[in-house]
Tab-separated table of C-alpha atoms in Angstrom:
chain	number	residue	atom	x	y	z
K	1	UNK	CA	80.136	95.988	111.929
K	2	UNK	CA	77.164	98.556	110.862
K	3	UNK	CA	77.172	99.230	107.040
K	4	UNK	CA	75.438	101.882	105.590
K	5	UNK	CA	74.801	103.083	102.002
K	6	UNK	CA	75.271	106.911	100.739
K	7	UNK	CA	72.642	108.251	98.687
K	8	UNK	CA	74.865	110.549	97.212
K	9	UNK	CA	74.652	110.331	93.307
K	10	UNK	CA	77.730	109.954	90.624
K	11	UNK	CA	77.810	109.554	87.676
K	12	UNK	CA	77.001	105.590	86.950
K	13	UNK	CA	80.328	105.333	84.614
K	14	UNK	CA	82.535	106.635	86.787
K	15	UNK	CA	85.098	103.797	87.081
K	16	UNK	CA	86.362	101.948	90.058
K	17	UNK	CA	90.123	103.029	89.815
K	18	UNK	CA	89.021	106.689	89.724
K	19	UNK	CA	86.520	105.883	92.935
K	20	UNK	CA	89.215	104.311	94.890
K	21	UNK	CA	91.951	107.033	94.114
K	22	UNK	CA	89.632	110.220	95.657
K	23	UNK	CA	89.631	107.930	99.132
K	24	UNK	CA	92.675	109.497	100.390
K	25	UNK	CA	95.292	112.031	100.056
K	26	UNK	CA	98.562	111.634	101.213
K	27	UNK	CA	99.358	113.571	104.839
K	28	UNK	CA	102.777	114.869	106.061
K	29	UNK	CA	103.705	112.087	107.904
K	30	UNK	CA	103.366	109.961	105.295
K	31	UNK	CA	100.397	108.026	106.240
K	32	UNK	CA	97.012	108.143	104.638
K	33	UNK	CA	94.156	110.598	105.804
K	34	UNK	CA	90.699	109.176	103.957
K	35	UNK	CA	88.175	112.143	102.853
K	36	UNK	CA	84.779	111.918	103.337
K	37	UNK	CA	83.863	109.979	100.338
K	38	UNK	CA	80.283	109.981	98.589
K	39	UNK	CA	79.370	106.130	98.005
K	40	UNK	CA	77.540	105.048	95.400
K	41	UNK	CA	74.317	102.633	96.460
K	42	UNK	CA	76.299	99.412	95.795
K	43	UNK	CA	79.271	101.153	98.149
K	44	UNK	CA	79.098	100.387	101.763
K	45	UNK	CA	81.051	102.163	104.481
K	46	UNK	CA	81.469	100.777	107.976
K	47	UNK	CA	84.159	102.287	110.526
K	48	UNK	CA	84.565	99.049	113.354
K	49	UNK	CA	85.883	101.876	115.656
K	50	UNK	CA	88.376	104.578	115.465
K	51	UNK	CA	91.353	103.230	113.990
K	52	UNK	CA	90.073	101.582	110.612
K	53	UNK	CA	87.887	102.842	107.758
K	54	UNK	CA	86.514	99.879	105.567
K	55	UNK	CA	84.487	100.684	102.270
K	56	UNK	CA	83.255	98.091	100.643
K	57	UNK	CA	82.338	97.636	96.834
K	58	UNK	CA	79.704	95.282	95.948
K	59	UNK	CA	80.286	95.796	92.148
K	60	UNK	CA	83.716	94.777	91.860
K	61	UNK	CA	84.000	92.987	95.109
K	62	UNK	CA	86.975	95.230	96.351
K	63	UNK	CA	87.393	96.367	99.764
K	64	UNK	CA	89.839	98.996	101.070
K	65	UNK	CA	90.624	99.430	104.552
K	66	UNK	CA	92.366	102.879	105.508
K	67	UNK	CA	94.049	102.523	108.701
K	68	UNK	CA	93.317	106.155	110.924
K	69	UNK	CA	96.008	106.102	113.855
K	70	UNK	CA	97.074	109.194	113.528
K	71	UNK	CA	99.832	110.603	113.952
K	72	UNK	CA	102.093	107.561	112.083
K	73	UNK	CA	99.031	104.855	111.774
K	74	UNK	CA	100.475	102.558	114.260
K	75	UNK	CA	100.442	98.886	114.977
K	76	UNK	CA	98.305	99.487	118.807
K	77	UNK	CA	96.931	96.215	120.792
K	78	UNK	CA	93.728	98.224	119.913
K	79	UNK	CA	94.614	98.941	116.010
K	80	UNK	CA	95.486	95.117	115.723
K	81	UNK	CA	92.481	94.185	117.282
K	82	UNK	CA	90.520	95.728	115.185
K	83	UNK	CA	91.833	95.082	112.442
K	84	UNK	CA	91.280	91.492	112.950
K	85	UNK	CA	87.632	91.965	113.769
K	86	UNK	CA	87.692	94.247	110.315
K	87	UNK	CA	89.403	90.959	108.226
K	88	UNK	CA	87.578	88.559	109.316
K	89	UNK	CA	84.148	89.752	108.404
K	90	UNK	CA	85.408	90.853	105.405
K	91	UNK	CA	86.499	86.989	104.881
K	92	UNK	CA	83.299	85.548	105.848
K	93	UNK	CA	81.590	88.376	103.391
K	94	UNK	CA	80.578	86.220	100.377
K	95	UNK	CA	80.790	89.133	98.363
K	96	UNK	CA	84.387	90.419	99.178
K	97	UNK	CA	87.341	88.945	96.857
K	98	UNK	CA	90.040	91.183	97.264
K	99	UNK	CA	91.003	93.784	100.044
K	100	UNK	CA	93.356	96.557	99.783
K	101	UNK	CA	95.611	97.946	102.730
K	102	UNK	CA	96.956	101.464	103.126
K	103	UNK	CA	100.292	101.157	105.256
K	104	UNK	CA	101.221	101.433	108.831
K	105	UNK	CA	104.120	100.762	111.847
K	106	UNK	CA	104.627	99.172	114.651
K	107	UNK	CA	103.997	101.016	117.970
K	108	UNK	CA	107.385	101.091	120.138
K	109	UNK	CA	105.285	101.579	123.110
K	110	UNK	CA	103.098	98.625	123.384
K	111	UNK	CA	106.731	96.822	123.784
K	112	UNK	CA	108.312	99.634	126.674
K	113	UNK	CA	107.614	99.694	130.114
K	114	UNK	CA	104.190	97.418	129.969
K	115	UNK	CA	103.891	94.895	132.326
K	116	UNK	CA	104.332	91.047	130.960
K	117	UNK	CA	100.564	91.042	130.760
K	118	UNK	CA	100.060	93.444	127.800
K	119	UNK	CA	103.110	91.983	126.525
K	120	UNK	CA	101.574	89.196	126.085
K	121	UNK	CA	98.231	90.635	125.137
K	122	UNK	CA	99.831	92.549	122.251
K	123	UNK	CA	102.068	89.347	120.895
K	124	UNK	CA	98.989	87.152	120.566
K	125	UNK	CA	97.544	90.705	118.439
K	126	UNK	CA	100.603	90.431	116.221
K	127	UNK	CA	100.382	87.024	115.984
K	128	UNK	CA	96.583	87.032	115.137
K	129	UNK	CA	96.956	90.215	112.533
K	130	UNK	CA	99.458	87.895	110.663
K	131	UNK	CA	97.608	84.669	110.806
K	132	UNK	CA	94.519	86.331	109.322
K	133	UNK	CA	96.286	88.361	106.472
K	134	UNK	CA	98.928	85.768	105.219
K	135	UNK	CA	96.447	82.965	105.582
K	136	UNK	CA	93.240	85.110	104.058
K	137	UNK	CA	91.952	83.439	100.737
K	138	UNK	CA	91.350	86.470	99.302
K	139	UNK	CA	93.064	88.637	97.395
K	140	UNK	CA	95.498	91.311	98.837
K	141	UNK	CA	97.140	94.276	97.949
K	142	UNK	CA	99.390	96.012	100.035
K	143	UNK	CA	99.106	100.331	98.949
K	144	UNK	CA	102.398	101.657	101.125
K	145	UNK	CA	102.005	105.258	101.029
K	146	UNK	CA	104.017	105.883	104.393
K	147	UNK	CA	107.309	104.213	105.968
K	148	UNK	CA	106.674	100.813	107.000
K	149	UNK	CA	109.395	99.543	109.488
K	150	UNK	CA	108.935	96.378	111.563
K	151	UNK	CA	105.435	95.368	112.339
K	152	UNK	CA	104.023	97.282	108.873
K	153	UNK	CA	106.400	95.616	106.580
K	154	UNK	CA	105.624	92.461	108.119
K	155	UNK	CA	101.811	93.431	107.140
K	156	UNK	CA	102.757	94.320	103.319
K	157	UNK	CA	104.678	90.755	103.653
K	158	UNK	CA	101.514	89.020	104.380
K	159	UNK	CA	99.857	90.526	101.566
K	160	UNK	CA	100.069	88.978	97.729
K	161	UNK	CA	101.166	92.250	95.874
K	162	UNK	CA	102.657	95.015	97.470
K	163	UNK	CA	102.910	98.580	95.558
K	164	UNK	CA	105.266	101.322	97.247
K	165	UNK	CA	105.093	105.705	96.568
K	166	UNK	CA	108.114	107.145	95.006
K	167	UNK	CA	108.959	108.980	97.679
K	168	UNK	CA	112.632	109.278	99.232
K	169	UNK	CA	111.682	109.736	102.877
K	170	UNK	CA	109.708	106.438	102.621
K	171	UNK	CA	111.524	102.963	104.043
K	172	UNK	CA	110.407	99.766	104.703
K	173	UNK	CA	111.974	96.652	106.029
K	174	UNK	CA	112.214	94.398	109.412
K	175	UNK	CA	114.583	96.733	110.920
K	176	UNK	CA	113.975	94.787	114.566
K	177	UNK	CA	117.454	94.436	115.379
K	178	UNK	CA	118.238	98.342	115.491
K	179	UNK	CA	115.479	98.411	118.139
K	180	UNK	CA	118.147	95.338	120.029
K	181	UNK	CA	115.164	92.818	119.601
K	182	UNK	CA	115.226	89.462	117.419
K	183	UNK	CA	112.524	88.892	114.912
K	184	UNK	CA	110.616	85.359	115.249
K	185	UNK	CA	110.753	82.845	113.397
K	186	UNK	CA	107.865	83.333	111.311
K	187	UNK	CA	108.718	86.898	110.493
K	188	UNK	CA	111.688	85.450	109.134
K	189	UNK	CA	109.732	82.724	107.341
K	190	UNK	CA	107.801	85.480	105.796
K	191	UNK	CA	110.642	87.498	104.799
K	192	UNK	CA	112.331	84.352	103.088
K	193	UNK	CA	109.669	83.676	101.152
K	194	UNK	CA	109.379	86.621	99.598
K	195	UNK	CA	112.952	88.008	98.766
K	196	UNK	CA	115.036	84.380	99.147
K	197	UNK	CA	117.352	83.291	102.044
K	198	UNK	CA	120.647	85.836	101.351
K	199	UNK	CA	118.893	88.910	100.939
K	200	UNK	CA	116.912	87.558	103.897
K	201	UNK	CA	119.620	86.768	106.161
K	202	UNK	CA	121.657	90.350	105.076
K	203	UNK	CA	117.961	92.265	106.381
K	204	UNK	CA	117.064	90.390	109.067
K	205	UNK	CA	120.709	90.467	110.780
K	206	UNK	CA	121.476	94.690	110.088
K	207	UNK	CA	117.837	95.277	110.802
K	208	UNK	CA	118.071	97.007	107.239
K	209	UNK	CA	115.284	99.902	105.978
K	210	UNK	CA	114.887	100.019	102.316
K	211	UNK	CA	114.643	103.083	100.136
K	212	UNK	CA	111.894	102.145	97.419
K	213	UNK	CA	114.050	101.830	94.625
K	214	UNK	CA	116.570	99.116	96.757
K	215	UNK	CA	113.154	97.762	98.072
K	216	UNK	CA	111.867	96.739	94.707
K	217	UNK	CA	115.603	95.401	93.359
K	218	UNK	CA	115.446	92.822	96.730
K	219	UNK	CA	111.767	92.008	95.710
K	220	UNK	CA	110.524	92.975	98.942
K	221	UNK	CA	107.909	95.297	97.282
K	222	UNK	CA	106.485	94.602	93.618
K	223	UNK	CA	106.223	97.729	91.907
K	224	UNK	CA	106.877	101.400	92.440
K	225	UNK	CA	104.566	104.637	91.291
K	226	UNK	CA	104.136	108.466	91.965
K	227	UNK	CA	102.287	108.796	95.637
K	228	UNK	CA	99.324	110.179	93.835
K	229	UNK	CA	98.771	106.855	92.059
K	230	UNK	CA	99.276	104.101	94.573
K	231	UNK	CA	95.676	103.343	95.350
K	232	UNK	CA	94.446	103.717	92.452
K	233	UNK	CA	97.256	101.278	90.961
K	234	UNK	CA	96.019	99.198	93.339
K	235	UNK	CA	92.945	98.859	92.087
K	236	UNK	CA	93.909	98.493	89.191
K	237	UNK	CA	96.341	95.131	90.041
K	238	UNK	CA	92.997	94.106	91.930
K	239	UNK	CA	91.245	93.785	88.830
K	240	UNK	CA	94.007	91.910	87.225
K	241	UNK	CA	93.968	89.169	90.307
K	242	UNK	CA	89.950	89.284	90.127
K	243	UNK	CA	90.435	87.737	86.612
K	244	UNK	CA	92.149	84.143	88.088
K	245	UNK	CA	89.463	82.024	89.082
K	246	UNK	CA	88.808	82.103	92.994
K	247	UNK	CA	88.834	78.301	93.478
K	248	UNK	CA	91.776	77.589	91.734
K	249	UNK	CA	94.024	80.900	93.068
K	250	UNK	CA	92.544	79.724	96.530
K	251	UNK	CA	93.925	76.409	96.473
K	252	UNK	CA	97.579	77.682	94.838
K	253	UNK	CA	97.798	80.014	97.579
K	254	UNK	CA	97.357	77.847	100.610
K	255	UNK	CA	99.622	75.171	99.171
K	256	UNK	CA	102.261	78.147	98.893
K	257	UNK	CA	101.641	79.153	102.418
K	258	UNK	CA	100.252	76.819	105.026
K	259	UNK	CA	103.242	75.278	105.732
K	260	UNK	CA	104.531	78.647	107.099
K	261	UNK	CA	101.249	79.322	108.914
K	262	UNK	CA	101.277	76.128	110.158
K	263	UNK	CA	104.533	76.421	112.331
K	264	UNK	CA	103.057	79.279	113.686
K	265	UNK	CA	100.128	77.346	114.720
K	266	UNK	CA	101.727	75.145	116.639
K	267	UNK	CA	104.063	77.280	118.769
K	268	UNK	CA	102.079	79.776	119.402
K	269	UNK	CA	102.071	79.694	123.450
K	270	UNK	CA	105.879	79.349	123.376
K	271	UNK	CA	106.391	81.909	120.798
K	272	UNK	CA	104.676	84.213	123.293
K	273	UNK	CA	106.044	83.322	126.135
K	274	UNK	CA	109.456	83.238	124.571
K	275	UNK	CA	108.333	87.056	123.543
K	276	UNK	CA	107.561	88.195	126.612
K	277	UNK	CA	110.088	86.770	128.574
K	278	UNK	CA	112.876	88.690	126.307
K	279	UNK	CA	111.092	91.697	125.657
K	280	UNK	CA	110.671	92.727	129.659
K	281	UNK	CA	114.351	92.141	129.887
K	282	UNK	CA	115.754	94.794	131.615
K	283	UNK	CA	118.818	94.704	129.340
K	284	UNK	CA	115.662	95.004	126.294
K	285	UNK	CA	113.929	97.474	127.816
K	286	UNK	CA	117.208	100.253	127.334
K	287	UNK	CA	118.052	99.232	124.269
K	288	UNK	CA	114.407	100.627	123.245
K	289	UNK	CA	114.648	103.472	125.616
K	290	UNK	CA	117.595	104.413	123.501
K	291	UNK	CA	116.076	103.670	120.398
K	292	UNK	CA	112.941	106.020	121.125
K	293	UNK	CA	115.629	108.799	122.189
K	294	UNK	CA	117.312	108.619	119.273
K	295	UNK	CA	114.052	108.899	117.324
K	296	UNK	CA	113.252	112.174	119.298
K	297	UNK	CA	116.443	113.858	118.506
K	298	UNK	CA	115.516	113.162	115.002
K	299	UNK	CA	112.493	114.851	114.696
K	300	UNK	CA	112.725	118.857	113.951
């Protein structure tokens, strides 16, 4: 990753919260477009490709990656691969604490009519996204400014804090079986954690979406604002995580969560495998022909 420093000048009190909140406006399909920002010289920007803008704040220690997949920012074999690439230098950056994530989906079409190969390819993607994000020591906000079915509420899952827009034509939730495909295990594991067995086992087996509001009752997100204000809330929350101690957060964390990594880690060729084999099912394959019909009818 090539980072480079703006010599555009600001005012030097301009605060971080305001900073972070001119990043992006909200688009019409309810993703997040990023504007051109001016950094100041302790700001670093670095796009890894075309799919992921990372800007990096050496003051406060904050990064914020906004995910550009237009139209819906979906979950691609390449958007997960970069993103990977994008966490994990931001993990071995010294001087990065706390990242913040704008929202995405999963892409339907990485799963329909590929051969077992990229099946395959893609899996080990998910698999690696989720490793990376729910095992990261630092700190992580999820900013969902968009729907987030499937693969991008498993993403706001793996993050500590998740903040949601106000917005009625927003959802979010592991809706897998309305696509006639099971969620794994650790998707499960994730969900259970966060909202409890019950409301786990009623969203898992209806493949439920969540308005907001019913989102935040079940606990699957953490706190609702207007769209306008979700990054810069995040921010915000950042700066309340940045006060815990990093050592002693670190530690809490992993001994919350490395259990649940764990089982991943040591099924990850059969989980796979066990992917691949059920997703190429001809039986699997209609269900999401049907699934992406239905979607097209929807549209205007």
């Amino acid at each position: 990753m090539e980072w480079k420093s703006s010599t555009a000048l600001w005012r030097s009190n301009w605060n971080t919260a305001g900073r972070l909140a001119r990043l992006g406006v909200h688009s019409r399909h309810g993703g997040l477009q990023c504007l051109q920002p001016c950094l100041l010289p302790h700001q670093r920007s670095a796009s890894t490709g075309s799919k992921i803008l990372v800007e990096m704040d050496n003051s406060t220690g904050i990064a914020v990656l906004t995910m550009k997949s237009p139209p819906v920012n979906s979950l691609s074999l390449d958007f997960l691969t970069e993103f990977s690439i994008s966490l994990e230098k931001l993990e071995l950056d010294r001087g990065c604490r706390g990242v913040i994530l704008t929202s995405v989906r999963l892409d339907i079409m990485e799963m329909y009519g590929k051969s077992p190969e990229h099946c395959g390819e893609f899996w080990k993607a998910v698999q690696e996204m989720w490793l990376r994000l729910y095992g990261s020591s630092m700190i992580t906000i999820a900013a969902i400014n968009g729907s987030s079915p499937a693969g991008g509420c498993l993403m706001a899952l793996a993050c500590d804090y998740r903040i949601m827009a106000e917005n009625p034509k927003y959802s979010i939730g592991l809706n897998e079986t309305q696509l006639g495909i099971v969620a794994p295990f650790w998707f499960k594991d994730t969900l259970v954690n966060t909202v409890g067995n019950r409301a786990a086992e009623l969203s898992l087996q209806l493949g439920l979406l969540y308005s907001a509001p019913d989102a935040l009752r079940t606990g699957l997100v953490d706190l609702l604002v207007p769209e306008d204000k979700v990054l810069s809330t995040a921010s915000q929350t950042m700066t309340q995580w940045l006060a815990i101690p990093d050592h002693a957060r670190q530690i809490t964390k992993s001994m919350m969560r490395k259990p649940t990594v764990d089982r991943l880690l040591a099924s990850r060729e059969p989980d796979i495998n066990n992917f691949v084999s059920f997703i190429t099912k001809d039986s699997i394959q209609k269900s999401l022909r049907v699934y992406m019909e239905r979607l097209k009818q929807r549209k205007p």
